[in-house]
mmCIF file of C-alpha atoms in Angstrom:
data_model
loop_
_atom_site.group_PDB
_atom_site.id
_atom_site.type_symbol
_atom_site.label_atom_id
_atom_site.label_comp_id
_atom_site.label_asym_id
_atom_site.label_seq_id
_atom_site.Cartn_x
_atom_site.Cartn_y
_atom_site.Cartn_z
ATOM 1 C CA UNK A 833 0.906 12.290 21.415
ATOM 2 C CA UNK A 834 2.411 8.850 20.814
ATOM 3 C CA UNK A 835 0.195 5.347 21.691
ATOM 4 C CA UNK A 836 -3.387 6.220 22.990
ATOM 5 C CA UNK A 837 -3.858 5.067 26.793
ATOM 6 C CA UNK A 838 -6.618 2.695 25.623
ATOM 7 C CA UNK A 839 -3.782 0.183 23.278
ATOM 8 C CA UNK A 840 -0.941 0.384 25.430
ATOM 9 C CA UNK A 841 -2.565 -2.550 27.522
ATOM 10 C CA UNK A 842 -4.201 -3.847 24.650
ATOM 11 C CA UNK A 843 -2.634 -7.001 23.507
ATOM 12 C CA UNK A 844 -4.250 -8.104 19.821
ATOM 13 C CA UNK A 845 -3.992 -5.245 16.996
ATOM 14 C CA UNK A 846 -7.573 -3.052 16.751
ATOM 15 C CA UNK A 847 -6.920 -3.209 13.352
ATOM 16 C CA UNK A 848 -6.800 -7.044 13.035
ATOM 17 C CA UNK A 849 -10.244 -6.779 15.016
ATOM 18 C CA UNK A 850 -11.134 -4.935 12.973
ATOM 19 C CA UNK A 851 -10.191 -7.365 9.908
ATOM 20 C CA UNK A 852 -11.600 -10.069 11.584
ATOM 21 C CA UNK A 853 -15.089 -8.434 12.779
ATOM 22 C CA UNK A 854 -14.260 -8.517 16.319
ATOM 23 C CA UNK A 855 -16.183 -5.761 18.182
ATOM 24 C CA UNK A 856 -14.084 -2.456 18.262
ATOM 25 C CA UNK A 857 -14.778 0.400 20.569
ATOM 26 C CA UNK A 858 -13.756 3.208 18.192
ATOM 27 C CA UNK A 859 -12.355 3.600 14.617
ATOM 28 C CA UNK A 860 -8.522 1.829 14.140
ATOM 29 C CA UNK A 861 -6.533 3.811 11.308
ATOM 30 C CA UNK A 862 -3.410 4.295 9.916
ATOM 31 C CA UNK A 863 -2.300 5.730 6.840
ATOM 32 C CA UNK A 864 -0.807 5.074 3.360
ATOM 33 C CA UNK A 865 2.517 7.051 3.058
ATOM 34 C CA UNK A 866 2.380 8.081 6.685
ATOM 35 C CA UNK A 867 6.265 7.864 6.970
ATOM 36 C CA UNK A 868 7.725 10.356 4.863
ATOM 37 C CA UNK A 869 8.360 13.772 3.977
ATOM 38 C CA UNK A 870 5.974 15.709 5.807
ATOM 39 C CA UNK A 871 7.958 14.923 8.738
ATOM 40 C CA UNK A 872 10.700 17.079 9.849
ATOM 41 C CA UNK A 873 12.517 14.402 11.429
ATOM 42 C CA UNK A 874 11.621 12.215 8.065
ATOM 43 C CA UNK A 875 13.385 15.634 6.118
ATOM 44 C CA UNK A 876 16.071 15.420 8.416
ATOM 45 C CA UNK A 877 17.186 11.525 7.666
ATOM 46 C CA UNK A 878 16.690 11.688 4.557
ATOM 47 C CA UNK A 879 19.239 15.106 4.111
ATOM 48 C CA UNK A 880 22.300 12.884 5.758
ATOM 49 C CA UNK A 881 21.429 9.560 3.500
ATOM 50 C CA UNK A 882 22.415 8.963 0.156
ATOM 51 C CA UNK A 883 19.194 7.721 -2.214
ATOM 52 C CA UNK A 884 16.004 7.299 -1.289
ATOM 53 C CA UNK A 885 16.622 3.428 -2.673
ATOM 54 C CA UNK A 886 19.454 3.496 -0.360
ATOM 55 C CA UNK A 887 17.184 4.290 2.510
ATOM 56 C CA UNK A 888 14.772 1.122 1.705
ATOM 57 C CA UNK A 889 17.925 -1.341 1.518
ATOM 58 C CA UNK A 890 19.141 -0.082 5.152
ATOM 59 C CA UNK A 891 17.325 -1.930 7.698
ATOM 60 C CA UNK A 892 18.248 0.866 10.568
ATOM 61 C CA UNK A 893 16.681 3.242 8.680
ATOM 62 C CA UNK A 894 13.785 1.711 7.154
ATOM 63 C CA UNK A 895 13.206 0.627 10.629
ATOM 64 C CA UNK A 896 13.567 4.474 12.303
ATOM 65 C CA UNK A 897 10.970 5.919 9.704
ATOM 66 C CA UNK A 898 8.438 3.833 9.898
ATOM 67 C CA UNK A 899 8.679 4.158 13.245
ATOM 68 C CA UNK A 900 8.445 7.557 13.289
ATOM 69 C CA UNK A 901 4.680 8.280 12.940
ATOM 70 C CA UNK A 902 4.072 5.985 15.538
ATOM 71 C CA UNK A 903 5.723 7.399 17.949
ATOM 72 C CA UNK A 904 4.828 10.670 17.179
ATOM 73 C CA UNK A 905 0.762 10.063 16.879
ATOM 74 C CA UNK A 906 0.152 6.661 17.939
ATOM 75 C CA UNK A 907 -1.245 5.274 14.493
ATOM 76 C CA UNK A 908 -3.075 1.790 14.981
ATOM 77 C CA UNK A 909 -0.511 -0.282 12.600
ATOM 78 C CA UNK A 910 3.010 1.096 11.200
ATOM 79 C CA UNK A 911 3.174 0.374 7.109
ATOM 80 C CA UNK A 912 6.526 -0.996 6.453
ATOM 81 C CA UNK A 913 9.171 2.191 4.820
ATOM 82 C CA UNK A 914 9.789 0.354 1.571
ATOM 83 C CA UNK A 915 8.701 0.969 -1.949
ATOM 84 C CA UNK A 916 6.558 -0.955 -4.609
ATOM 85 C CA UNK A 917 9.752 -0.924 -7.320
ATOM 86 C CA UNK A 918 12.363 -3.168 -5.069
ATOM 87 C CA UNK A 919 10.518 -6.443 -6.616
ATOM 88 C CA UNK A 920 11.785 -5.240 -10.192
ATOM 89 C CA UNK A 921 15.208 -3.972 -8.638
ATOM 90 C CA UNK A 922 15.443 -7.480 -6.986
ATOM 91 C CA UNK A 923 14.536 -9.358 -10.810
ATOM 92 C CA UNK A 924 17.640 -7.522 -12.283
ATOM 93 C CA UNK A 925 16.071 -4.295 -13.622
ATOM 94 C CA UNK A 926 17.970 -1.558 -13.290
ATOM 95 C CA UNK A 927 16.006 1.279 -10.866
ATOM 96 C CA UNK A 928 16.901 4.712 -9.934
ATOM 97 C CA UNK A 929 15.308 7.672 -8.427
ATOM 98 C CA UNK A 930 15.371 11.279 -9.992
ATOM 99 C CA UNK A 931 15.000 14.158 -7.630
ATOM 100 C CA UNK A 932 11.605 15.834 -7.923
ATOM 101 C CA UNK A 933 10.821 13.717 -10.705
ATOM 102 C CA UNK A 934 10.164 10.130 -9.674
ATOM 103 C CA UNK A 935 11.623 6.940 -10.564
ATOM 104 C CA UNK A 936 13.098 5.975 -13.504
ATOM 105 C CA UNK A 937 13.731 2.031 -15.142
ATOM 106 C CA UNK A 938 15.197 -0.058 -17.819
ATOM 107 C CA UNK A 939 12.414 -0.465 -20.135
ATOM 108 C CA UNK A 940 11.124 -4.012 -20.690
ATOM 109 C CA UNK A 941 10.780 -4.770 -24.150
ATOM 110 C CA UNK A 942 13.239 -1.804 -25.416
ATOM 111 C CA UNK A 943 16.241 -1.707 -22.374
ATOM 112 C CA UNK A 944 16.063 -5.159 -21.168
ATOM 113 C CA UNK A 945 14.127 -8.667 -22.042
ATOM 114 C CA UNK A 946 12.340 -10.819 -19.799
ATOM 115 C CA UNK A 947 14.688 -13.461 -19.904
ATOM 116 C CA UNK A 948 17.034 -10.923 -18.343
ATOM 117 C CA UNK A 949 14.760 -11.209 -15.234
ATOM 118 C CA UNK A 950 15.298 -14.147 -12.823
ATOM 119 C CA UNK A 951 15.186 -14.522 -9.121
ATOM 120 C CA UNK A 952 19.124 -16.056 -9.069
ATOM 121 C CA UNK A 953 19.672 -12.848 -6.716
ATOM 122 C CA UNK A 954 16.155 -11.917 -4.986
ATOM 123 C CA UNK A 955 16.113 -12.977 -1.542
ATOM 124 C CA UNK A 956 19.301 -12.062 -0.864
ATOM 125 C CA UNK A 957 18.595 -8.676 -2.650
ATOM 126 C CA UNK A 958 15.962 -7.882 -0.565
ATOM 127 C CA UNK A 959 17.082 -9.065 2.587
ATOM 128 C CA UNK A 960 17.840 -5.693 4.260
ATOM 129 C CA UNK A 961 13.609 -5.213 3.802
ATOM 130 C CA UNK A 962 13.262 -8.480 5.603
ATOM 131 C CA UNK A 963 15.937 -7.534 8.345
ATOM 132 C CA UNK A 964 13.874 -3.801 8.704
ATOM 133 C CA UNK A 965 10.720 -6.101 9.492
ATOM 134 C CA UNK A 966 12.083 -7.984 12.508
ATOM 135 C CA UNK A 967 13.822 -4.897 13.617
ATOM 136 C CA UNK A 968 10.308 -3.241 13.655
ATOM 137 C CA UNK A 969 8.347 -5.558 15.208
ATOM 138 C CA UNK A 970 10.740 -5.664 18.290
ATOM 139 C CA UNK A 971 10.039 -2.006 18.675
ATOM 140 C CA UNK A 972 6.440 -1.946 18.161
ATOM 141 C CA UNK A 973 3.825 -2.159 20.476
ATOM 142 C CA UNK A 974 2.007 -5.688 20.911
ATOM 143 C CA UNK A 975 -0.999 -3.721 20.065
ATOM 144 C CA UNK A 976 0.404 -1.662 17.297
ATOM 145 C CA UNK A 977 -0.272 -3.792 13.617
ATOM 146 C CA UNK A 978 2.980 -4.063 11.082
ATOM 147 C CA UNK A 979 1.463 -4.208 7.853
ATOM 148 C CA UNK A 980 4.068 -5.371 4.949
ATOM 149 C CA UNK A 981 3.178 -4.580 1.237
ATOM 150 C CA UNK A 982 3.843 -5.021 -2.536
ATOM 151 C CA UNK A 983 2.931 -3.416 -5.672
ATOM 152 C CA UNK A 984 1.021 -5.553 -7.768
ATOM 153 C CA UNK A 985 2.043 -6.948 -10.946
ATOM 154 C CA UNK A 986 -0.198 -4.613 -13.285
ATOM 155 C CA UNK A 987 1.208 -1.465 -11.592
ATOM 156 C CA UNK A 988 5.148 -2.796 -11.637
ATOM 157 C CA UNK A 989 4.943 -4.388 -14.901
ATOM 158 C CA UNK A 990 3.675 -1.215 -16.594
ATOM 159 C CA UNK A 991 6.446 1.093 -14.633
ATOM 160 C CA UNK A 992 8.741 -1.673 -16.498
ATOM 161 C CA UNK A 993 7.679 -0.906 -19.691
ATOM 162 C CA UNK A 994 7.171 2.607 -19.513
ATOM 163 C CA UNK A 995 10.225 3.540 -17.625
ATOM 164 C CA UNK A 996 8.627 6.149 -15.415
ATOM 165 C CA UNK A 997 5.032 7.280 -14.177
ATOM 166 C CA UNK A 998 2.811 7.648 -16.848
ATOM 167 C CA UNK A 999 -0.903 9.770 -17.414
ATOM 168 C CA UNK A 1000 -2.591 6.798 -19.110
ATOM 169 C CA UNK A 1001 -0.058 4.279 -19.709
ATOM 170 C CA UNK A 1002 -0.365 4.049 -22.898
ATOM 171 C CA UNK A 1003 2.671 2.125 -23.619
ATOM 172 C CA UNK A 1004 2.058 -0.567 -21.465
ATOM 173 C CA UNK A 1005 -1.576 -1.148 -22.927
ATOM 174 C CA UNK A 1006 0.091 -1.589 -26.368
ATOM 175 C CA UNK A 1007 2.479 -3.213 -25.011
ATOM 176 C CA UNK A 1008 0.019 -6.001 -23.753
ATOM 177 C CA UNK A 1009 -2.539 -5.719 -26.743
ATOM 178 C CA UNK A 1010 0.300 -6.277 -29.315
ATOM 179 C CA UNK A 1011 2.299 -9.055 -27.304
ATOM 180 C CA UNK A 1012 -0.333 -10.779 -25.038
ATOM 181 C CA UNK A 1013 1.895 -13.709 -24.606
ATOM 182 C CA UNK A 1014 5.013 -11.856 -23.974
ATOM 183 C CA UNK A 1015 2.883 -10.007 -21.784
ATOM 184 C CA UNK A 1016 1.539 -12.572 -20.001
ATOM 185 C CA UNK A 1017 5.028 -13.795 -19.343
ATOM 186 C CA UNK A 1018 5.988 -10.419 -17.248
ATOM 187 C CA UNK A 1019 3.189 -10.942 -15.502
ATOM 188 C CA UNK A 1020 3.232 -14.457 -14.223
ATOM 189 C CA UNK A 1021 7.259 -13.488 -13.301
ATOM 190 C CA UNK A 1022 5.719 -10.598 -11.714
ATOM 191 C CA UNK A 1023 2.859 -12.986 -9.429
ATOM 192 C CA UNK A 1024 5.658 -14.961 -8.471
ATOM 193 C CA UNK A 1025 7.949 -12.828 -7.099
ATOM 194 C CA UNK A 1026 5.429 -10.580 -5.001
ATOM 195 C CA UNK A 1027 3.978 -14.171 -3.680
ATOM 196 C CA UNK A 1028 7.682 -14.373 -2.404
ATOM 197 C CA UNK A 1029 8.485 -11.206 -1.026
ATOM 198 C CA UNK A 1030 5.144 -11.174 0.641
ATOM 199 C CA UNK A 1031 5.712 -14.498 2.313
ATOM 200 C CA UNK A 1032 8.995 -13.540 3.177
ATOM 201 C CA UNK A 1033 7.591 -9.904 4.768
ATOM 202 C CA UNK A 1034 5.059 -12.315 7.051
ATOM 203 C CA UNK A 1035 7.570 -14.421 7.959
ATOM 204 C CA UNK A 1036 9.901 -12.083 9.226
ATOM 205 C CA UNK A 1037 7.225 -10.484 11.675
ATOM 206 C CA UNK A 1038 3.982 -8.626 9.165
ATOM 207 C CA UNK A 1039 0.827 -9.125 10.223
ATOM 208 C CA UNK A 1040 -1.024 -8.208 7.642
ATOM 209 C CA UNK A 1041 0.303 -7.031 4.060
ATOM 210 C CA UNK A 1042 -1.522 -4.737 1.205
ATOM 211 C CA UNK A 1043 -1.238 -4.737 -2.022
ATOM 212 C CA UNK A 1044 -0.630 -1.901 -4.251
ATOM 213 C CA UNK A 1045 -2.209 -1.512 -7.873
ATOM 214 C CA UNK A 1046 -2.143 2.165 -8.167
ATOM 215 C CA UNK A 1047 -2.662 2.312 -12.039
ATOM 216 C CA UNK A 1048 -5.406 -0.123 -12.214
ATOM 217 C CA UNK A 1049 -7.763 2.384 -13.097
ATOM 218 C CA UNK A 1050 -5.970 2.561 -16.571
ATOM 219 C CA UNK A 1051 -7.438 -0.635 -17.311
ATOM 220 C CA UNK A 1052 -10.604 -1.063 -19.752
ATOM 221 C CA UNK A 1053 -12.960 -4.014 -17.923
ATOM 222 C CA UNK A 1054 -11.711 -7.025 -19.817
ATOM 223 C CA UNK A 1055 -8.238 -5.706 -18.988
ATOM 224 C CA UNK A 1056 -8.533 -5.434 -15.325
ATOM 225 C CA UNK A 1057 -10.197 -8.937 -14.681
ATOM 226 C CA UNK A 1058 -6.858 -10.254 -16.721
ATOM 227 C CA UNK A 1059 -4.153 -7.819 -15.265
ATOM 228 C CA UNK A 1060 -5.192 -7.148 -12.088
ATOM 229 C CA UNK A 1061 -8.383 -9.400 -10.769
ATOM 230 C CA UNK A 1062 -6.511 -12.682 -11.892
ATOM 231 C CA UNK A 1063 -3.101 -12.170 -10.672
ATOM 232 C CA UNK A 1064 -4.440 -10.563 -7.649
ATOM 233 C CA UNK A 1065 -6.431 -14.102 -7.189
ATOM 234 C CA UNK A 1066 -3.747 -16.321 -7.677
ATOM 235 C CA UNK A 1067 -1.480 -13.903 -5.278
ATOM 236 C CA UNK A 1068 -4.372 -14.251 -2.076
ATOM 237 C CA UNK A 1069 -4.746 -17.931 -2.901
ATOM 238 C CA UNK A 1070 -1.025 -19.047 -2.720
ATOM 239 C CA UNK A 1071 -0.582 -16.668 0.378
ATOM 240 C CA UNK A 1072 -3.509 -18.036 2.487
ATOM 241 C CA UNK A 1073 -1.946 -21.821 1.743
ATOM 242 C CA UNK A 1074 0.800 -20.808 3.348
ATOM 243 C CA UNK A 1075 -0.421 -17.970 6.234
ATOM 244 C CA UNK A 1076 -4.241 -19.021 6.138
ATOM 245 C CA UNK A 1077 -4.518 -16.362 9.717
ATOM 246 C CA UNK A 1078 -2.405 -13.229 7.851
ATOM 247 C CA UNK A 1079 -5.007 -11.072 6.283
ATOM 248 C CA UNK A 1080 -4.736 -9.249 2.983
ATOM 249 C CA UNK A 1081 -5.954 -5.632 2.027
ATOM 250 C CA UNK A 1082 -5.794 -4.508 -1.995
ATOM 251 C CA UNK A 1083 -6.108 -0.807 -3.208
ATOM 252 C CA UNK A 1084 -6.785 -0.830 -6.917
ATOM 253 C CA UNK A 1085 -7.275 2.447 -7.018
ATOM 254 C CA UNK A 1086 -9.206 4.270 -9.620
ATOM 255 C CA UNK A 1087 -11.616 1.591 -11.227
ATOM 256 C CA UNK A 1088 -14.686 2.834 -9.663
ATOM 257 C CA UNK A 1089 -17.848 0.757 -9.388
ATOM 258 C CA UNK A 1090 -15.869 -2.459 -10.042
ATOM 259 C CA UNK A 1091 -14.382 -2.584 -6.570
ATOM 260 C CA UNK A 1092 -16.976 -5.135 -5.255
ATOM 261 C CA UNK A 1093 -16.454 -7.369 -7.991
ATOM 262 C CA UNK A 1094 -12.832 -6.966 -7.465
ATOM 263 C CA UNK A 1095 -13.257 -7.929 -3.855
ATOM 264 C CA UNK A 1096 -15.348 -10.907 -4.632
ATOM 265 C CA UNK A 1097 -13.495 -12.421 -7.368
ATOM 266 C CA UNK A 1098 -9.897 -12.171 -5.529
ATOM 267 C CA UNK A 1099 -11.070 -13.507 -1.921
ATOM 268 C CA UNK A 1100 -9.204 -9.934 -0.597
ATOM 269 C CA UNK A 1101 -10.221 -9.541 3.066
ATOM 270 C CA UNK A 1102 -10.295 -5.492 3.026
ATOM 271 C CA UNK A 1103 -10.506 -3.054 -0.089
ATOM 272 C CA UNK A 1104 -8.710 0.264 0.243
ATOM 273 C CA UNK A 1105 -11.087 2.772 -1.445
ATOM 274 C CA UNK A 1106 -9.759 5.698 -3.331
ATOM 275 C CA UNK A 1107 -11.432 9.225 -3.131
ATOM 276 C CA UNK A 1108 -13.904 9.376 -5.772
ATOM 277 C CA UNK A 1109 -15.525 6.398 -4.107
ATOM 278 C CA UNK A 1110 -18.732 7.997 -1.783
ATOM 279 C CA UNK A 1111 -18.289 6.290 1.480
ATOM 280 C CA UNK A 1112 -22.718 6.126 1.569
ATOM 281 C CA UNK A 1113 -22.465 4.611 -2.020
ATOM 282 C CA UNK A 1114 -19.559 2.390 -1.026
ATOM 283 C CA UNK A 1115 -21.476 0.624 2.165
ATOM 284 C CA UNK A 1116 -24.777 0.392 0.041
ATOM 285 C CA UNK A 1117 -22.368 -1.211 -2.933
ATOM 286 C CA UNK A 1118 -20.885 -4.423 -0.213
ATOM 287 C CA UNK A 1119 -23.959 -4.425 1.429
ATOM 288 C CA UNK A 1120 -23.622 -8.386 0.161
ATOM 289 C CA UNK A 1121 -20.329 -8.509 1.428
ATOM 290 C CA UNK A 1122 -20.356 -7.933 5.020
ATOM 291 C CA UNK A 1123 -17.039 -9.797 5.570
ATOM 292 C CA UNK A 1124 -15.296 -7.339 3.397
ATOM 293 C CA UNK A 1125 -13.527 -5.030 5.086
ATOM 294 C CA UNK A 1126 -14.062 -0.995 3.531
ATOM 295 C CA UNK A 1127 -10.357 0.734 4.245
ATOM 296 C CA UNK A 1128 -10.317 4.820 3.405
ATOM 297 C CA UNK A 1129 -10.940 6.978 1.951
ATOM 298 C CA UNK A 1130 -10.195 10.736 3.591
ATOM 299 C CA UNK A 1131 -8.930 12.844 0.712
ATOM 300 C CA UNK A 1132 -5.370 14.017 1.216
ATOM 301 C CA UNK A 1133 -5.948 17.611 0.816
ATOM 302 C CA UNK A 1134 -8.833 17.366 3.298
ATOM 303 C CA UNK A 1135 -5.833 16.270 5.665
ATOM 304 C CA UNK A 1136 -3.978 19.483 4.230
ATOM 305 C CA UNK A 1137 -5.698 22.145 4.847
ATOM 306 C CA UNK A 1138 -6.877 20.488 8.128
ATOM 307 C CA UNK A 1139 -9.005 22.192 10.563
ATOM 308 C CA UNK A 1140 -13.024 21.558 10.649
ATOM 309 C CA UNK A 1141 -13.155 20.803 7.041
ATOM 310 C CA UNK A 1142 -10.900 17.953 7.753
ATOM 311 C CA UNK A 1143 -12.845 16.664 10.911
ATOM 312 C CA UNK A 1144 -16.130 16.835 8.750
ATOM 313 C CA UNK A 1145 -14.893 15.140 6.298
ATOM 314 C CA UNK A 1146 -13.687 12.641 8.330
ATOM 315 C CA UNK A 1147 -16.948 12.105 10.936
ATOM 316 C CA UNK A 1148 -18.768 11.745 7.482
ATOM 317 C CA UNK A 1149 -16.248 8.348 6.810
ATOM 318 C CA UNK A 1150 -16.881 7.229 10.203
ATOM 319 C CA UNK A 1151 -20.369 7.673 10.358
ATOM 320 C CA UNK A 1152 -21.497 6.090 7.134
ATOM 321 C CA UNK A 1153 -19.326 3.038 8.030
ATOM 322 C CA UNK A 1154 -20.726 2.888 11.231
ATOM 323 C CA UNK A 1155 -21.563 -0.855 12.148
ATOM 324 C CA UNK A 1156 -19.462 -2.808 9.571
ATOM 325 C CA UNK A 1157 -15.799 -3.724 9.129
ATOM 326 C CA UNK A 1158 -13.803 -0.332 8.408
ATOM 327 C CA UNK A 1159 -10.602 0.836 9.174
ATOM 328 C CA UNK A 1160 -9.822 4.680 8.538
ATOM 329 C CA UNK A 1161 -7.237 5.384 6.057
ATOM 330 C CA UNK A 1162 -6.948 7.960 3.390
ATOM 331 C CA UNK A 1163 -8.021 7.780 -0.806
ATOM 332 C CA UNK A 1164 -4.294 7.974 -1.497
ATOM 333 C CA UNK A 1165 -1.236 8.995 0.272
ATOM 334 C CA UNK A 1166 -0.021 11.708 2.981
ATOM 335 C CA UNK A 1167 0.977 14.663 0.655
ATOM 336 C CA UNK A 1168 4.301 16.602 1.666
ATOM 337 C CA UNK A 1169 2.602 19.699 2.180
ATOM 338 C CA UNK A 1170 0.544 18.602 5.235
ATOM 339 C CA UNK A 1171 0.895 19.456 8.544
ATOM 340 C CA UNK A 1172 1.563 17.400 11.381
ATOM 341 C CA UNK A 1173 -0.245 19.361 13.200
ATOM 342 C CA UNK A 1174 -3.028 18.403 11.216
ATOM 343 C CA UNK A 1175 -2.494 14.875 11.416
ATOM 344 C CA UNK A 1176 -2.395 15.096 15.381
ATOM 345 C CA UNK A 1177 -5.518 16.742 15.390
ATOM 346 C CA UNK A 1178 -6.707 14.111 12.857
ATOM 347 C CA UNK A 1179 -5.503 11.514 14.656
ATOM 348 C CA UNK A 1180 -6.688 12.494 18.208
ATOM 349 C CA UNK A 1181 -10.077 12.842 16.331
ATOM 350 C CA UNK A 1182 -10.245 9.722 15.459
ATOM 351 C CA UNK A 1183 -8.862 8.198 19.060
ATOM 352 C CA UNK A 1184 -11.573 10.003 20.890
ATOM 353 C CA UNK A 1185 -14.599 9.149 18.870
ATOM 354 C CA UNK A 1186 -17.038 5.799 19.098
ATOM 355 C CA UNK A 1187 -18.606 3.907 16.846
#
């Protein structure tokens, strides 16, 4: 399929129009995880490569797959091939990956102390991401977006803690409940260091960046305005002194009816919504918040099975944000099972309809 006719000419991003509340002629979408193992020729690099760690740190390769969905359906902005855990990796915690099973840490607090954790070694550990960046944006499209990312320091500090993914994350609650200061301390190290790789992913060539708090929905009320809302704040705020134009998206996922307030109180330009969140509900919800710009929320296994269910699903999206700033994404990421099939005929949906 590649880049739709109607962007090759274009010459500022649809989905920083978008952002910005420029008038847009039809929906502008990409999607979280769209580089990865779905893809055959994703399955392919990654069967001749050693780790998938190994594959972040080599900017050829981060560079080739997160190209690859671009030129294969034309997506309005390419997501950087990275992952949330490099800002720990680049503190001095020790990652790895298990096959079929996920990452795997030093614990904080059991493996490895805070005061372990500096940045003597981070920008020079991470270069390789930076490197990937420029290498992208002299292969992309003017009017293709590069968005950069990080996870945010709720969701890395409780991978730190826990050592692995976690159903409730119930060690990193206690964890904060019985050693608030300590607690605090992970988290302010945390704020700093995704303020720096951020800046560092704009100033090698992103044009907009989103952050990840995937396990924000763990968090109690009281929690989340100190975990996530707060550092989140302090993360826009020293970003926008330094790139006032770069925008910045957030995904908390999972906490519900508190994504307005989350939008409000961290001065986010765009909330990624996950899939429990009705899209009708949603746009009555920021009805107050016009500037806000609503990013989702297609379920995943709509975009599996495919077919009409999938285009339903997705008109419905489209037509209930009809008239304010969206951008189409999904509730979560690509799953491996889908189809690209699928995702062309999503895709080619979405390039042919008008809002």
């Amino acid at each position: 399929m590649g880049v739709p006719a109607d962007r090759k000419q274009a010459s500022n991003p649809i989905v920083l129009d978008a952002l910005k509340g420029l008038p847009v002629s039809r929906p502008p979408f990409w999607f979280m995880r769209q580089a990865g193992r779905y893809l055959p020729e994703y399955r392919e690099i990654r069967q001749r490569t050693g780790g998938f760690l190994e594959m972040c740190y080599d900017p050829d390769l981060a560079a080739e797959v997160t190209l690859q969905p671009i030129r294969r359906f034309g997506m309005d902005a390419a997501i950087l091939f990275s992952d949330i855990l490099v800002i720990p990796h680049a503190l001095g915690c020790k990652v790895w990956f298990e096959d079929n099973e996920g990452p795997r840490l030093l614990r904080v607090g059991t493996d490895i102390e805070t005061d372990q954790l500096g940045f003597d070694n981070f920008e020079t550990h991470l270069a390789p991401v930076y490197a990937a960046i420029k290498s992208i944006r002299r292969e992309l499209a003017s009017a293709t977006a590069l968005i950069g990312f990080a996870g945010m320091p709720w969701t890395l500090a409780s991978y730190m803690i826990e050592g692995r993914s976690s159903k409730d994350w119930q060690a990193a609650r206690l964890f904060a409940r019985r050693f608030p200061d300590r607690f605090q301390g992970l988290i302010d190290l945390l704020t700093e260091a995704v303020i720096l790789h951020l800046s560092r992913q704009i100033a090698a060539g992103a044009q907009l960046v989103q952050l990840f708090d995937s396990w924000a929905g763990a968090l109690g009320p009281d929690e989340l305005r100190r975990w996530s809302i707060e550092p989140c704040r302090r993360i826009v705020n020293a970003l926008r002194e330094q790139y006032p134009a770069t925008p910045i998206l957030a995904f908390p996922r999972g906490i519900g009816m508190s994504y307005p307030a989350f939008a409000e109180q961290t001065g986010v330009d765009g909330v990624s919504l996950d899939t429990t969140v009705s899209p009708g509900i949603a746009r009555a919800r920021f009805e107050t918040q016009p500037s806000v710009c609503l990013q989702g929320n297609l379920d995943p296994v709509a975009l599996a099975i495919g077919g009409d269910l999938m285009i339903d699903e997705a008109r419905k999206i489209v037509e209930a944000w009809h008239g304010r700033r969206f951008i189409f994404n999904l509730g979560h990421g690509v799953l491996p099972i889908t189809n690209p099939d699928e995702m062309e005929r999503l895709c080619r949906y979405l390039q042919s309809s008008s809002i």
